[in-house]
């Protein structure tokens, strides 16, 4: 199994080309200096683009991991863009320079799985396409369910169609209805590893339909911070183990914000529970996890937490800070 990585280094990459991949989707071809070999990555990895408008955004790498001189990311223009995808689609141009993180992988592929069922919704195909290629190159048993509102929004469609009956395509506008994920998943073998990336509604439907599957066999890559049903939004105390300082976190404040307000510097990047840069060891107390990175087993263990979004389920929590 590939492992979760965290790294604070920065890469300076040139936008060599922007190519349309579907309606509202553009692929960026990012290169380093001449002859520069970029850090390697594995299927499911992403990089964070540190855009000049001050908005860091994570995008899955969708190119070939063996292409050591370039990264490809596909960016869909979000309907309610907070600046990231809008900037990339409307302002970014070939020749521009971008700062990025090295590749990180919070959605690693289990290499020894008996079979794989990939489920991609819309632009959620971006981490999945590298997994599909990895399986195809190694003759592994895999299937892809690719769900879209319309054919015209389908990135990588011509490549995906070459995989024939390994792929189940569904376009809402052609079918006239949404796809029944629950029924579909009833036909997927219990020992198959399921990988899902797409809009929250799809992810939640898959999560609900796979709740009784084997632990560690269902994997998600979330785009956005998830609402936590029944979340406790009360103030609590953070104890910093190295200094003994105690800091109160207000109901509407993250731990990260409370630390910043006290002038305490900690590492962070996305501030949305998506990148793992702020992952911090928990020494005492119970975290209430709100990130999209930790596995169910890691959440239950409660040994680390993402302090940009996760809170305490106990009145006090002690962190290795
Ligand atoms: S800063 Fe990205 S997970 Fe916390």
PDB file of C-alpha atoms and ligand atoms in Angstrom:
ATOM      1  CA  UNK A   1       0.000   0.000   0.000  1.00  0.00           C
ATOM      2  CA  UNK A   2       1.240   3.464  -0.721  1.00  0.00           C
ATOM      3  CA  UNK A   3       1.364   5.729   2.318  1.00  0.00           C
ATOM      4  CA  UNK A   4       0.067   9.138   3.279  1.00  0.00           C
ATOM      5  CA  UNK A   5       2.727  11.747   2.791  1.00  0.00           C
ATOM      6  CA  UNK A   6       3.181  15.189   4.234  1.00  0.00           C
ATOM      7  CA  UNK A   7       5.735  17.669   3.014  1.00  0.00           C
ATOM      8  CA  UNK A   8       6.179  21.394   3.240  1.00  0.00           C
ATOM      9  CA  UNK A   9       8.562  21.861   0.319  1.00  0.00           C
ATOM     10  CA  UNK A  10       7.560  24.092  -2.544  1.00  0.00           C
ATOM     11  CA  UNK A  11       7.958  23.586  -6.278  1.00  0.00           C
ATOM     12  CA  UNK A  12       8.088  26.337  -8.854  1.00  0.00           C
ATOM     13  CA  UNK A  13       6.402  25.113 -12.018  1.00  0.00           C
ATOM     14  CA  UNK A  14       5.708  26.705 -15.364  1.00  0.00           C
ATOM     15  CA  UNK A  15       2.340  26.351 -17.054  1.00  0.00           C
ATOM     16  CA  UNK A  16       3.409  24.827 -20.369  1.00  0.00           C
ATOM     17  CA  UNK A  17      -0.088  24.381 -21.744  1.00  0.00           C
ATOM     18  CA  UNK A  18      -3.779  24.591 -20.870  1.00  0.00           C
ATOM     19  CA  UNK A  19      -5.898  22.129 -22.838  1.00  0.00           C
ATOM     20  CA  UNK A  20      -9.669  21.732 -22.760  1.00  0.00           C
ATOM     21  CA  UNK A  21     -10.615  18.217 -21.600  1.00  0.00           C
ATOM     22  CA  UNK A  22     -14.399  18.679 -21.688  1.00  0.00           C
ATOM     23  CA  UNK A  23     -16.864  21.527 -21.393  1.00  0.00           C
ATOM     24  CA  UNK A  24     -15.813  23.476 -18.297  1.00  0.00           C
ATOM     25  CA  UNK A  25     -12.716  21.328 -17.686  1.00  0.00           C
ATOM     26  CA  UNK A  26      -9.146  22.353 -18.460  1.00  0.00           C
ATOM     27  CA  UNK A  27      -5.966  20.279 -18.070  1.00  0.00           C
ATOM     28  CA  UNK A  28      -2.838  22.106 -16.919  1.00  0.00           C
ATOM     29  CA  UNK A  29       0.521  20.799 -18.102  1.00  0.00           C
ATOM     30  CA  UNK A  30       3.013  21.926 -15.443  1.00  0.00           C
ATOM     31  CA  UNK A  31       6.772  21.670 -15.941  1.00  0.00           C
ATOM     32  CA  UNK A  32       9.840  22.332 -13.830  1.00  0.00           C
ATOM     33  CA  UNK A  33      13.136  23.763 -15.024  1.00  0.00           C
ATOM     34  CA  UNK A  34      14.712  22.232 -18.124  1.00  0.00           C
ATOM     35  CA  UNK A  35      15.830  18.655 -17.331  1.00  0.00           C
ATOM     36  CA  UNK A  36      14.374  18.888 -13.816  1.00  0.00           C
ATOM     37  CA  UNK A  37      13.069  15.570 -12.527  1.00  0.00           C
ATOM     38  CA  UNK A  38       9.968  16.254 -10.461  1.00  0.00           C
ATOM     39  CA  UNK A  39       9.143  14.303  -7.288  1.00  0.00           C
ATOM     40  CA  UNK A  40       7.453  11.029  -8.164  1.00  0.00           C
ATOM     41  CA  UNK A  41       3.847  10.248  -7.305  1.00  0.00           C
ATOM     42  CA  UNK A  42       1.500   7.297  -7.134  1.00  0.00           C
ATOM     43  CA  UNK A  43      -2.125   6.893  -8.265  1.00  0.00           C
ATOM     44  CA  UNK A  44      -4.500   8.966  -6.141  1.00  0.00           C
ATOM     45  CA  UNK A  45      -1.930  11.673  -5.353  1.00  0.00           C
ATOM     46  CA  UNK A  46      -2.606  15.391  -5.527  1.00  0.00           C
ATOM     47  CA  UNK A  47      -0.651  18.619  -5.491  1.00  0.00           C
ATOM     48  CA  UNK A  48      -1.649  21.897  -3.969  1.00  0.00           C
ATOM     49  CA  UNK A  49      -1.551  24.899  -6.280  1.00  0.00           C
ATOM     50  CA  UNK A  50      -0.635  28.056  -4.371  1.00  0.00           C
ATOM     51  CA  UNK A  51      -2.370  30.532  -6.612  1.00  0.00           C
ATOM     52  CA  UNK A  52      -1.228  34.167  -6.738  1.00  0.00           C
ATOM     53  CA  UNK A  53      -4.678  35.258  -5.546  1.00  0.00           C
ATOM     54  CA  UNK A  54      -3.762  33.711  -2.198  1.00  0.00           C
ATOM     55  CA  UNK A  55      -6.049  30.710  -2.514  1.00  0.00           C
ATOM     56  CA  UNK A  56      -4.347  27.309  -2.097  1.00  0.00           C
ATOM     57  CA  UNK A  57      -6.255  24.566  -3.893  1.00  0.00           C
ATOM     58  CA  UNK A  58      -5.627  20.815  -4.075  1.00  0.00           C
ATOM     59  CA  UNK A  59      -5.951  19.013  -7.410  1.00  0.00           C
ATOM     60  CA  UNK A  60      -5.427  15.346  -8.176  1.00  0.00           C
ATOM     61  CA  UNK A  61      -2.609  14.424 -10.512  1.00  0.00           C
ATOM     62  CA  UNK A  62      -4.103  12.867 -13.625  1.00  0.00           C
ATOM     63  CA  UNK A  63      -1.034  12.375 -15.810  1.00  0.00           C
ATOM     64  CA  UNK A  64       1.330   9.443 -16.054  1.00  0.00           C
ATOM     65  CA  UNK A  65       3.365   8.886 -12.865  1.00  0.00           C
ATOM     66  CA  UNK A  66       6.282   7.781 -15.047  1.00  0.00           C
ATOM     67  CA  UNK A  67       6.481  11.183 -16.785  1.00  0.00           C
ATOM     68  CA  UNK A  68       9.139  12.597 -14.485  1.00  0.00           C
ATOM     69  CA  UNK A  69       9.247  16.053 -16.051  1.00  0.00           C
ATOM     70  CA  UNK A  70       5.597  17.135 -15.800  1.00  0.00           C
ATOM     71  CA  UNK A  71       2.439  17.087 -13.763  1.00  0.00           C
ATOM     72  CA  UNK A  72      -1.054  17.203 -15.196  1.00  0.00           C
ATOM     73  CA  UNK A  73      -4.067  18.392 -13.221  1.00  0.00           C
ATOM     74  CA  UNK A  74      -7.617  18.744 -14.546  1.00  0.00           C
ATOM     75  CA  UNK A  75      -9.636  21.632 -13.157  1.00  0.00           C
ATOM     76  CA  UNK A  76     -13.409  21.964 -13.500  1.00  0.00           C
ATOM     77  CA  UNK A  77     -14.874  25.446 -13.348  1.00  0.00           C
ATOM     78  CA  UNK A  78     -16.897  25.311 -10.141  1.00  0.00           C
ATOM     79  CA  UNK A  79     -20.386  26.788 -10.291  1.00  0.00           C
ATOM     80  CA  UNK A  80     -19.718  28.640  -7.068  1.00  0.00           C
ATOM     81  CA  UNK A  81     -15.996  29.120  -7.389  1.00  0.00           C
ATOM     82  CA  UNK A  82     -14.373  30.840  -4.429  1.00  0.00           C
ATOM     83  CA  UNK A  83     -11.661  32.055  -6.765  1.00  0.00           C
ATOM     84  CA  UNK A  84      -9.500  28.987  -7.433  1.00  0.00           C
ATOM     85  CA  UNK A  85     -11.065  27.384 -10.497  1.00  0.00           C
ATOM     86  CA  UNK A  86     -12.286  30.744 -11.775  1.00  0.00           C
ATOM     87  CA  UNK A  87      -8.734  32.101 -11.687  1.00  0.00           C
ATOM     88  CA  UNK A  88      -7.373  29.021 -13.447  1.00  0.00           C
ATOM     89  CA  UNK A  89     -10.010  29.114 -16.184  1.00  0.00           C
ATOM     90  CA  UNK A  90     -10.129  32.859 -16.766  1.00  0.00           C
ATOM     91  CA  UNK A  91      -6.738  34.305 -15.847  1.00  0.00           C
ATOM     92  CA  UNK A  92      -4.008  31.674 -15.813  1.00  0.00           C
ATOM     93  CA  UNK A  93      -2.111  31.458 -19.098  1.00  0.00           C
ATOM     94  CA  UNK A  94       0.651  29.398 -20.679  1.00  0.00           C
ATOM     95  CA  UNK A  95       4.020  30.710 -19.538  1.00  0.00           C
ATOM     96  CA  UNK A  96       2.791  31.689 -16.067  1.00  0.00           C
ATOM     97  CA  UNK A  97       4.614  30.336 -13.045  1.00  0.00           C
ATOM     98  CA  UNK A  98       2.857  28.604 -10.161  1.00  0.00           C
ATOM     99  CA  UNK A  99       4.079  27.530  -6.756  1.00  0.00           C
ATOM    100  CA  UNK A 100       2.890  24.068  -5.768  1.00  0.00           C
ATOM    101  CA  UNK A 101       3.429  21.518  -3.068  1.00  0.00           C
ATOM    102  CA  UNK A 102       5.135  18.256  -3.993  1.00  0.00           C
ATOM    103  CA  UNK A 103       2.728  15.347  -4.544  1.00  0.00           C
ATOM    104  CA  UNK A 104       0.899  14.008  -1.507  1.00  0.00           C
ATOM    105  CA  UNK A 105      -1.369  11.017  -1.366  1.00  0.00           C
ATOM    106  CA  UNK A 106      -4.366  10.767   0.939  1.00  0.00           C
ATOM    107  CA  UNK A 107      -6.165   8.367  -1.416  1.00  0.00           C
ATOM    108  CA  UNK A 108      -3.630   5.578  -1.895  1.00  0.00           C
ATOM    109  CA  UNK A 109      -4.349   2.490  -3.934  1.00  0.00           C
ATOM    110  CA  UNK A 110      -4.169  -0.842  -2.111  1.00  0.00           C
ATOM    111  CA  UNK A 111      -1.883  -2.738  -4.454  1.00  0.00           C
ATOM    112  CA  UNK A 112      -2.823  -6.262  -3.402  1.00  0.00           C
ATOM    113  CA  UNK A 113      -6.615  -6.000  -3.807  1.00  0.00           C
ATOM    114  CA  UNK A 114      -8.389  -8.936  -5.473  1.00  0.00           C
ATOM    115  CA  UNK A 115     -10.367  -6.499  -7.615  1.00  0.00           C
ATOM    116  CA  UNK A 116     -11.221  -2.821  -7.815  1.00  0.00           C
ATOM    117  CA  UNK A 117     -14.483  -0.961  -8.356  1.00  0.00           C
ATOM    118  CA  UNK A 118     -13.879   2.681  -9.149  1.00  0.00           C
ATOM    119  CA  UNK A 119     -16.731   5.178  -8.861  1.00  0.00           C
ATOM    120  CA  UNK A 120     -16.197   8.666 -10.265  1.00  0.00           C
ATOM    121  CA  UNK A 121     -18.688  11.504 -10.337  1.00  0.00           C
ATOM    122  CA  UNK A 122     -17.891  14.408 -12.664  1.00  0.00           C
ATOM    123  CA  UNK A 123     -14.403  15.812 -12.119  1.00  0.00           C
ATOM    124  CA  UNK A 124     -13.909  13.105  -9.479  1.00  0.00           C
ATOM    125  CA  UNK A 125     -12.488  11.102 -12.372  1.00  0.00           C
ATOM    126  CA  UNK A 126      -9.117  12.862 -11.929  1.00  0.00           C
ATOM    127  CA  UNK A 127      -7.606  10.659  -9.176  1.00  0.00           C
ATOM    128  CA  UNK A 128      -9.480   7.616 -10.525  1.00  0.00           C
ATOM    129  CA  UNK A 129      -8.060   7.768 -14.058  1.00  0.00           C
ATOM    130  CA  UNK A 130      -4.515   7.173 -12.784  1.00  0.00           C
ATOM    131  CA  UNK A 131      -5.774   4.158 -10.813  1.00  0.00           C
ATOM    132  CA  UNK A 132      -7.555   2.783 -13.865  1.00  0.00           C
ATOM    133  CA  UNK A 133      -4.360   3.072 -15.918  1.00  0.00           C
ATOM    134  CA  UNK A 134      -2.324   1.454 -13.116  1.00  0.00           C
ATOM    135  CA  UNK A 135      -4.704  -1.519 -13.040  1.00  0.00           C
ATOM    136  CA  UNK A 136      -4.894  -1.789 -16.813  1.00  0.00           C
ATOM    137  CA  UNK A 137      -1.095  -1.746 -17.203  1.00  0.00           C
ATOM    138  CA  UNK A 138      -0.782  -4.596 -14.682  1.00  0.00           C
ATOM    139  CA  UNK A 139      -3.693  -6.707 -15.887  1.00  0.00           C
ATOM    140  CA  UNK A 140      -5.583  -6.254 -12.611  1.00  0.00           C
ATOM    141  CA  UNK A 141      -9.325  -6.852 -12.316  1.00  0.00           C
ATOM    142  CA  UNK A 142     -11.121  -3.516 -12.295  1.00  0.00           C
ATOM    143  CA  UNK A 143     -14.376  -1.814 -13.200  1.00  0.00           C
ATOM    144  CA  UNK A 144     -15.274   1.858 -13.463  1.00  0.00           C
ATOM    145  CA  UNK A 145     -18.622   3.518 -12.863  1.00  0.00           C
ATOM    146  CA  UNK A 146     -18.418   7.051 -14.297  1.00  0.00           C
ATOM    147  CA  UNK A 147     -21.401   9.274 -13.517  1.00  0.00           C
ATOM    148  CA  UNK A 148     -22.014  12.640 -15.145  1.00  0.00           C
ATOM    149  CA  UNK A 149     -24.771  15.116 -15.718  1.00  0.00           C
ATOM    150  CA  UNK A 150     -23.950  15.193 -19.402  1.00  0.00           C
ATOM    151  CA  UNK A 151     -21.558  13.624 -21.901  1.00  0.00           C
ATOM    152  CA  UNK A 152     -20.135  17.036 -22.753  1.00  0.00           C
ATOM    153  CA  UNK A 153     -18.725  17.384 -19.202  1.00  0.00           C
ATOM    154  CA  UNK A 154     -16.917  14.030 -19.306  1.00  0.00           C
ATOM    155  CA  UNK A 155     -13.157  14.493 -19.020  1.00  0.00           C
ATOM    156  CA  UNK A 156     -11.000  11.668 -20.444  1.00  0.00           C
ATOM    157  CA  UNK A 157     -14.075  10.193 -22.146  1.00  0.00           C
ATOM    158  CA  UNK A 158     -12.358   9.071 -25.355  1.00  0.00           C
ATOM    159  CA  UNK A 159      -9.670   7.227 -23.357  1.00  0.00           C
ATOM    160  CA  UNK A 160     -12.224   5.699 -21.001  1.00  0.00           C
ATOM    161  CA  UNK A 161     -14.381   4.445 -23.853  1.00  0.00           C
ATOM    162  CA  UNK A 162     -11.444   2.374 -25.116  1.00  0.00           C
ATOM    163  CA  UNK A 163     -11.774   0.187 -21.997  1.00  0.00           C
ATOM    164  CA  UNK A 164     -15.051  -1.229 -23.325  1.00  0.00           C
ATOM    165  CA  UNK A 165     -17.247  -3.219 -20.969  1.00  0.00           C
ATOM    166  CA  UNK A 166     -15.029  -2.583 -17.955  1.00  0.00           C
ATOM    167  CA  UNK A 167     -16.682   0.826 -17.847  1.00  0.00           C
ATOM    168  CA  UNK A 168     -20.253   1.696 -16.911  1.00  0.00           C
ATOM    169  CA  UNK A 169     -21.083   5.212 -18.138  1.00  0.00           C
ATOM    170  CA  UNK A 170     -24.162   7.104 -17.001  1.00  0.00           C
ATOM    171  CA  UNK A 171     -25.246  10.533 -18.215  1.00  0.00           C
ATOM    172  CA  UNK A 172     -28.200  11.980 -16.294  1.00  0.00           C
ATOM    173  CA  UNK A 173     -29.504  13.970 -19.253  1.00  0.00           C
ATOM    174  CA  UNK A 174     -29.484  10.970 -21.608  1.00  0.00           C
ATOM    175  CA  UNK A 175     -30.893   8.536 -19.034  1.00  0.00           C
ATOM    176  CA  UNK A 176     -33.464  11.027 -17.776  1.00  0.00           C
ATOM    177  CA  UNK A 177     -32.772  10.052 -14.164  1.00  0.00           C
ATOM    178  CA  UNK A 178     -30.031   9.818 -11.561  1.00  0.00           C
ATOM    179  CA  UNK A 179     -28.080   6.569 -11.279  1.00  0.00           C
ATOM    180  CA  UNK A 180     -29.156   4.118  -8.564  1.00  0.00           C
ATOM    181  CA  UNK A 181     -25.852   3.686  -6.728  1.00  0.00           C
ATOM    182  CA  UNK A 182     -27.319   1.575  -3.960  1.00  0.00           C
ATOM    183  CA  UNK A 183     -28.632  -1.101  -6.345  1.00  0.00           C
ATOM    184  CA  UNK A 184     -25.398  -1.061  -8.309  1.00  0.00           C
ATOM    185  CA  UNK A 185     -23.263  -1.640  -5.218  1.00  0.00           C
ATOM    186  CA  UNK A 186     -25.322  -4.679  -4.230  1.00  0.00           C
ATOM    187  CA  UNK A 187     -23.771  -6.382  -7.260  1.00  0.00           C
ATOM    188  CA  UNK A 188     -20.163  -5.608  -6.284  1.00  0.00           C
ATOM    189  CA  UNK A 189     -18.286  -8.482  -4.613  1.00  0.00           C
ATOM    190  CA  UNK A 190     -17.660  -8.080  -0.907  1.00  0.00           C
ATOM    191  CA  UNK A 191     -13.866  -8.451  -1.224  1.00  0.00           C
ATOM    192  CA  UNK A 192     -13.592  -5.776  -3.932  1.00  0.00           C
ATOM    193  CA  UNK A 193     -11.888  -2.535  -2.961  1.00  0.00           C
ATOM    194  CA  UNK A 194     -14.122   0.424  -3.810  1.00  0.00           C
ATOM    195  CA  UNK A 195     -12.605   3.824  -4.609  1.00  0.00           C
ATOM    196  CA  UNK A 196     -14.957   6.787  -4.895  1.00  0.00           C
ATOM    197  CA  UNK A 197     -14.427  10.443  -5.742  1.00  0.00           C
ATOM    198  CA  UNK A 198     -17.122  12.904  -6.734  1.00  0.00           C
ATOM    199  CA  UNK A 199     -19.714  15.330  -5.410  1.00  0.00           C
ATOM    200  CA  UNK A 200     -20.760  15.035  -1.770  1.00  0.00           C
ATOM    201  CA  UNK A 201     -24.172  13.559  -2.642  1.00  0.00           C
ATOM    202  CA  UNK A 202     -22.527  10.678  -4.509  1.00  0.00           C
ATOM    203  CA  UNK A 203     -19.928  10.095  -1.799  1.00  0.00           C
ATOM    204  CA  UNK A 204     -22.589  10.035   0.897  1.00  0.00           C
ATOM    205  CA  UNK A 205     -24.723   7.604  -1.122  1.00  0.00           C
ATOM    206  CA  UNK A 206     -21.736   5.283  -1.579  1.00  0.00           C
ATOM    207  CA  UNK A 207     -20.772   5.629   2.060  1.00  0.00           C
ATOM    208  CA  UNK A 208     -24.291   4.714   3.168  1.00  0.00           C
ATOM    209  CA  UNK A 209     -24.528   1.769   0.778  1.00  0.00           C
ATOM    210  CA  UNK A 210     -21.162   0.326   1.827  1.00  0.00           C
ATOM    211  CA  UNK A 211     -21.420   0.792   5.592  1.00  0.00           C
ATOM    212  CA  UNK A 212     -21.479  -2.969   6.223  1.00  0.00           C
ATOM    213  CA  UNK A 213     -18.529  -3.821   3.972  1.00  0.00           C
ATOM    214  CA  UNK A 214     -15.179  -5.124   5.194  1.00  0.00           C
ATOM    215  CA  UNK A 215     -13.132  -2.517   7.077  1.00  0.00           C
ATOM    216  CA  UNK A 216     -10.579  -0.784   4.878  1.00  0.00           C
ATOM    217  CA  UNK A 217     -12.253  -1.832   1.612  1.00  0.00           C
ATOM    218  CA  UNK A 218     -14.015   1.450   0.768  1.00  0.00           C
ATOM    219  CA  UNK A 219     -11.949   4.550   0.058  1.00  0.00           C
ATOM    220  CA  UNK A 220     -13.003   8.153  -0.524  1.00  0.00           C
ATOM    221  CA  UNK A 221     -11.340  11.309  -1.798  1.00  0.00           C
ATOM    222  CA  UNK A 222     -13.415  14.321  -0.738  1.00  0.00           C
ATOM    223  CA  UNK A 223     -13.330  17.664  -2.541  1.00  0.00           C
ATOM    224  CA  UNK A 224     -14.781  19.687   0.280  1.00  0.00           C
ATOM    225  CA  UNK A 225     -15.112  19.781   4.010  1.00  0.00           C
ATOM    226  CA  UNK A 226     -18.037  17.648   5.101  1.00  0.00           C
ATOM    227  CA  UNK A 227     -20.866  18.734   7.361  1.00  0.00           C
ATOM    228  CA  UNK A 228     -20.824  16.576  10.465  1.00  0.00           C
ATOM    229  CA  UNK A 229     -24.263  15.549  11.664  1.00  0.00           C
ATOM    230  CA  UNK A 230     -24.663  16.102  15.389  1.00  0.00           C
ATOM    231  CA  UNK A 231     -21.342  17.913  15.621  1.00  0.00           C
ATOM    232  CA  UNK A 232     -20.552  19.486  18.973  1.00  0.00           C
ATOM    233  CA  UNK A 233     -19.891  23.197  18.508  1.00  0.00           C
ATOM    234  CA  UNK A 234     -18.950  24.120  22.052  1.00  0.00           C
ATOM    235  CA  UNK A 235     -15.830  25.755  23.369  1.00  0.00           C
ATOM    236  CA  UNK A 236     -13.071  23.528  24.713  1.00  0.00           C
ATOM    237  CA  UNK A 237      -9.515  23.818  25.980  1.00  0.00           C
ATOM    238  CA  UNK A 238      -6.401  22.890  24.038  1.00  0.00           C
ATOM    239  CA  UNK A 239      -3.392  22.034  26.175  1.00  0.00           C
ATOM    240  CA  UNK A 240      -0.043  22.463  24.421  1.00  0.00           C
ATOM    241  CA  UNK A 241       2.055  19.657  25.891  1.00  0.00           C
ATOM    242  CA  UNK A 242       5.466  21.170  25.171  1.00  0.00           C
ATOM    243  CA  UNK A 243       4.823  24.480  26.930  1.00  0.00           C
ATOM    244  CA  UNK A 244       1.915  23.578  29.187  1.00  0.00           C
ATOM    245  CA  UNK A 245      -0.089  26.521  27.821  1.00  0.00           C
ATOM    246  CA  UNK A 246      -3.860  26.232  27.799  1.00  0.00           C
ATOM    247  CA  UNK A 247      -5.859  27.922  25.050  1.00  0.00           C
ATOM    248  CA  UNK A 248      -9.622  28.191  24.779  1.00  0.00           C
ATOM    249  CA  UNK A 249     -11.158  27.405  21.397  1.00  0.00           C
ATOM    250  CA  UNK A 250     -14.440  29.260  20.872  1.00  0.00           C
ATOM    251  CA  UNK A 251     -17.499  27.523  19.354  1.00  0.00           C
ATOM    252  CA  UNK A 252     -17.045  29.297  16.022  1.00  0.00           C
ATOM    253  CA  UNK A 253     -13.258  28.952  15.923  1.00  0.00           C
ATOM    254  CA  UNK A 254     -10.915  26.197  14.749  1.00  0.00           C
ATOM    255  CA  UNK A 255      -7.972  25.065  16.855  1.00  0.00           C
ATOM    256  CA  UNK A 256      -5.720  26.498  14.168  1.00  0.00           C
ATOM    257  CA  UNK A 257      -7.437  29.886  14.406  1.00  0.00           C
ATOM    258  CA  UNK A 258      -7.213  29.867  18.199  1.00  0.00           C
ATOM    259  CA  UNK A 259      -3.484  29.129  18.023  1.00  0.00           C
ATOM    260  CA  UNK A 260      -2.940  31.862  15.439  1.00  0.00           C
ATOM    261  CA  UNK A 261      -4.811  34.340  17.622  1.00  0.00           C
ATOM    262  CA  UNK A 262      -2.305  33.566  20.375  1.00  0.00           C
ATOM    263  CA  UNK A 263       0.633  34.109  18.018  1.00  0.00           C
ATOM    264  CA  UNK A 264       1.500  30.400  17.866  1.00  0.00           C
ATOM    265  CA  UNK A 265       2.752  29.311  14.459  1.00  0.00           C
ATOM    266  CA  UNK A 266       1.877  25.853  13.185  1.00  0.00           C
ATOM    267  CA  UNK A 267       2.052  24.342   9.719  1.00  0.00           C
ATOM    268  CA  UNK A 268      -1.073  24.486   7.588  1.00  0.00           C
ATOM    269  CA  UNK A 269      -2.101  24.752   3.983  1.00  0.00           C
ATOM    270  CA  UNK A 270      -5.653  24.037   2.770  1.00  0.00           C
ATOM    271  CA  UNK A 271      -7.444  24.882   6.058  1.00  0.00           C
ATOM    272  CA  UNK A 272     -10.212  22.517   4.928  1.00  0.00           C
ATOM    273  CA  UNK A 273      -9.145  19.133   6.274  1.00  0.00           C
ATOM    274  CA  UNK A 274      -8.023  17.960   2.863  1.00  0.00           C
ATOM    275  CA  UNK A 275      -4.215  18.092   2.749  1.00  0.00           C
ATOM    276  CA  UNK A 276      -2.853  16.714   6.085  1.00  0.00           C
ATOM    277  CA  UNK A 277      -0.316  19.530   6.483  1.00  0.00           C
ATOM    278  CA  UNK A 278      -1.700  20.425   9.929  1.00  0.00           C
ATOM    279  CA  UNK A 279      -1.924  16.834  11.199  1.00  0.00           C
ATOM    280  CA  UNK A 280      -1.046  16.924  14.899  1.00  0.00           C
ATOM    281  CA  UNK A 281      -0.524  14.173  17.465  1.00  0.00           C
ATOM    282  CA  UNK A 282      -3.155  13.903  20.194  1.00  0.00           C
ATOM    283  CA  UNK A 283      -1.720  13.018  23.612  1.00  0.00           C
ATOM    284  CA  UNK A 284      -4.913  13.131  25.689  1.00  0.00           C
ATOM    285  CA  UNK A 285      -8.598  13.821  25.128  1.00  0.00           C
ATOM    286  CA  UNK A 286     -10.956  12.776  22.344  1.00  0.00           C
ATOM    287  CA  UNK A 287     -10.906  14.392  18.911  1.00  0.00           C
ATOM    288  CA  UNK A 288     -14.064  15.003  16.896  1.00  0.00           C
ATOM    289  CA  UNK A 289     -12.723  14.431  13.405  1.00  0.00           C
ATOM    290  CA  UNK A 290     -14.005  16.610  10.576  1.00  0.00           C
ATOM    291  CA  UNK A 291     -11.271  16.048   8.006  1.00  0.00           C
ATOM    292  CA  UNK A 292     -11.488  13.975   4.837  1.00  0.00           C
ATOM    293  CA  UNK A 293      -8.130  12.271   5.240  1.00  0.00           C
ATOM    294  CA  UNK A 294      -8.030   9.877   8.168  1.00  0.00           C
ATOM    295  CA  UNK A 295      -9.354   6.370   7.683  1.00  0.00           C
ATOM    296  CA  UNK A 296     -12.122   5.086   9.970  1.00  0.00           C
ATOM    297  CA  UNK A 297      -9.495   3.085  11.887  1.00  0.00           C
ATOM    298  CA  UNK A 298      -7.290   6.166  12.291  1.00  0.00           C
ATOM    299  CA  UNK A 299     -10.281   8.174  13.487  1.00  0.00           C
ATOM    300  CA  UNK A 300     -11.156   5.545  16.042  1.00  0.00           C
ATOM    301  CA  UNK A 301      -7.546   5.389  17.236  1.00  0.00           C
ATOM    302  CA  UNK A 302      -7.639   9.169  17.825  1.00  0.00           C
ATOM    303  CA  UNK A 303      -3.859   9.470  17.777  1.00  0.00           C
ATOM    304  CA  UNK A 304      -3.736  12.416  15.374  1.00  0.00           C
ATOM    305  CA  UNK A 305      -6.115  15.113  14.159  1.00  0.00           C
ATOM    306  CA  UNK A 306      -6.300  17.879  11.558  1.00  0.00           C
ATOM    307  CA  UNK A 307      -6.402  20.998  13.690  1.00  0.00           C
ATOM    308  CA  UNK A 308      -7.697  23.220  10.877  1.00  0.00           C
ATOM    309  CA  UNK A 309     -11.153  21.613  11.029  1.00  0.00           C
ATOM    310  CA  UNK A 310     -11.370  18.932  13.715  1.00  0.00           C
ATOM    311  CA  UNK A 311     -12.440  19.791  17.228  1.00  0.00           C
ATOM    312  CA  UNK A 312     -12.580  18.119  20.633  1.00  0.00           C
ATOM    313  CA  UNK A 313     -15.372  15.830  21.755  1.00  0.00           C
ATOM    314  CA  UNK A 314     -13.998  16.162  25.295  1.00  0.00           C
ATOM    315  CA  UNK A 315     -13.792  19.362  27.354  1.00  0.00           C
ATOM    316  CA  UNK A 316     -10.028  19.401  26.949  1.00  0.00           C
ATOM    317  CA  UNK A 317      -7.584  17.972  24.451  1.00  0.00           C
ATOM    318  CA  UNK A 318      -3.789  17.781  24.750  1.00  0.00           C
ATOM    319  CA  UNK A 319      -1.751  18.147  21.591  1.00  0.00           C
ATOM    320  CA  UNK A 320       1.907  17.490  20.862  1.00  0.00           C
ATOM    321  CA  UNK A 321       2.634  21.169  20.271  1.00  0.00           C
TER     322      UNK A 321
HETATM  323  S1  LIG B   1      -4.346  22.546   6.626  1.00  0.00           S
HETATM  324 FE1  LIG B   1      -4.913  21.002   5.204  1.00  0.00          FE
HETATM  325  S2  LIG B   1      -5.729  19.451   6.484  1.00  0.00           S
HETATM  326 FE2  LIG B   1      -5.386  21.106   7.829  1.00  0.00          FE
END
